[in-house]
Coordinates of C-alpha atoms in Angstrom, one line a residue:
M1341 CA -27.7 -12.0 -19.3
N1342 CA -28.0 -8.9 -17.1
E1343 CA -26.3 -5.7 -18.4
I1344 CA -25.2 -2.6 -16.8
I1345 CA -25.5 0.6 -18.8
G1346 CA -22.9 3.2 -18.1
F1347 CA -22.4 6.7 -19.3
H1348 CA -19.0 7.9 -20.1
C1349 CA -17.6 11.3 -21.0
D1350 CA -14.4 11.9 -22.9
I1351 CA -12.1 15.0 -22.5
K1352 CA -14.1 16.8 -25.2
N1353 CA -17.3 16.3 -23.2
N1354 CA -18.7 13.8 -25.7
F1355 CA -21.0 11.4 -23.9
Y1356 CA -21.2 7.7 -24.7
I1357 CA -23.5 5.0 -23.6
S1358 CA -21.9 1.6 -23.0
K1359 CA -23.3 -1.7 -22.0
M1360 CA -21.3 -4.1 -19.8
S1361 CA -22.3 -7.5 -18.6
T1362 CA -22.8 -7.8 -14.8
K1363 CA -20.2 -10.5 -14.7
K1364 CA -17.6 -8.3 -16.4
K1365 CA -18.4 -5.3 -14.1
I1366 CA -18.1 -7.5 -11.0
Q1367 CA -14.7 -8.9 -12.3
E1368 CA -13.5 -5.3 -12.8
E1369 CA -14.4 -4.4 -9.3
V1370 CA -12.7 -7.5 -7.9
D1371 CA -9.6 -6.7 -9.9
T1372 CA -9.5 -3.2 -8.5
L1373 CA -10.0 -4.4 -4.9
E1374 CA -7.2 -7.0 -5.3
K1375 CA -4.9 -4.3 -6.6
E1376 CA -5.7 -2.0 -3.8
T1377 CA -5.3 -4.7 -1.1
N1378 CA -1.8 -5.6 -2.5
Q1379 CA -0.6 -2.2 -1.4
N1380 CA 1.9 -2.0 1.5
E1381 CA 2.7 1.0 3.7
I1382 CA 5.8 2.5 5.2
V1383 CA 5.0 3.4 8.8
L1384 CA 7.3 6.0 10.5
F1385 CA 7.7 5.8 14.3
N1386 CA 8.4 8.5 16.8
D1387 CA 11.8 8.7 18.5
D1388 CA 13.5 11.1 20.9
V1389 CA 16.6 11.6 18.6
N1390 CA 15.6 13.1 15.3
T1391 CA 14.6 16.7 14.8
F1392 CA 11.5 17.9 13.0
D1393 CA 13.7 19.3 10.3
H1394 CA 15.6 16.1 9.7
V1395 CA 12.3 14.1 9.5
I1396 CA 10.7 16.6 7.1
D1397 CA 13.8 16.8 4.9
S1398 CA 14.0 13.0 4.8
L1399 CA 10.3 12.6 3.8
V1400 CA 10.6 15.2 1.1
E1401 CA 13.8 13.5 -0.3
I1402 CA 12.9 9.9 0.1
C1403 CA 9.1 9.6 0.0
D1404 CA 8.6 12.5 -2.6
H1405 CA 6.4 14.4 -0.1
T1406 CA 5.6 18.1 -0.5
L1407 CA 6.9 20.2 2.3
E1408 CA 3.4 20.5 3.7
Q1409 CA 2.8 16.7 3.6
A1410 CA 6.2 16.1 5.3
E1411 CA 5.4 18.6 8.0
Q1412 CA 2.0 17.1 8.7
C1413 CA 3.5 13.6 8.9
A1414 CA 6.2 14.8 11.3
I1415 CA 3.5 16.3 13.6
L1416 CA 1.4 13.2 13.5
V1417 CA 4.5 11.0 14.3
H1418 CA 5.4 13.3 17.2
Y1419 CA 1.9 13.4 18.8
K1420 CA 0.5 10.0 17.7
G1421 CA 3.7 7.9 17.8
K1422 CA 3.5 6.8 14.2
C1423 CA 2.2 7.7 10.8
T1424 CA 1.9 6.0 7.4
V1425 CA 4.2 8.0 5.2
K1426 CA 4.0 6.1 1.9
T1427 CA 1.7 3.5 0.3
G1428 CA 2.5 1.4 -2.7
E1429 CA 4.0 -1.8 -4.0
Y1430 CA 6.5 -3.6 -1.8
N1431 CA 9.3 -3.4 -4.4
D1432 CA 8.9 0.4 -4.5
L1433 CA 8.7 0.8 -0.7
K1434 CA 11.7 -1.4 0.2
P1435 CA 14.5 0.9 -1.0
R1436 CA 12.6 4.0 0.4
C1437 CA 12.3 2.3 3.8
S1438 CA 15.9 1.3 3.8
S1439 CA 16.9 4.9 3.0
L1440 CA 14.8 6.2 5.9
L1441 CA 16.5 3.7 8.2
T1442 CA 19.9 4.8 6.9
K1443 CA 19.0 8.3 7.9
G1444 CA 18.4 7.1 11.4
L1445 CA 14.6 7.1 11.3
S1446 CA 12.5 4.3 12.7
A1447 CA 10.3 2.9 10.0
E1448 CA 8.9 -0.4 8.8
I1449 CA 6.9 -1.8 5.9
V1450 CA 3.5 -3.3 6.9

């Protein structure tokens, strides 16, 4: 059986050598990719109604953005027409998207 040798370092900078079968390593990579592909996104769309301040405040409150993140997203939405504002599992995104809609913003989960 083919083996992959890996080097790992713990928080105290102790190095370890580990062996892992190729099959196990590939399965771990597949599991990681499957988890990443199961992610959804909230896309926020531009409109002619909401102010920058309202969009920024909403993103900070609802999507847990920093002020800088929210400002950057607001600018992207304004100039590009849309922006992904949150990525995650559907069950986490659904109430967030609903809250954005309640605040009068145009958003959807993709």
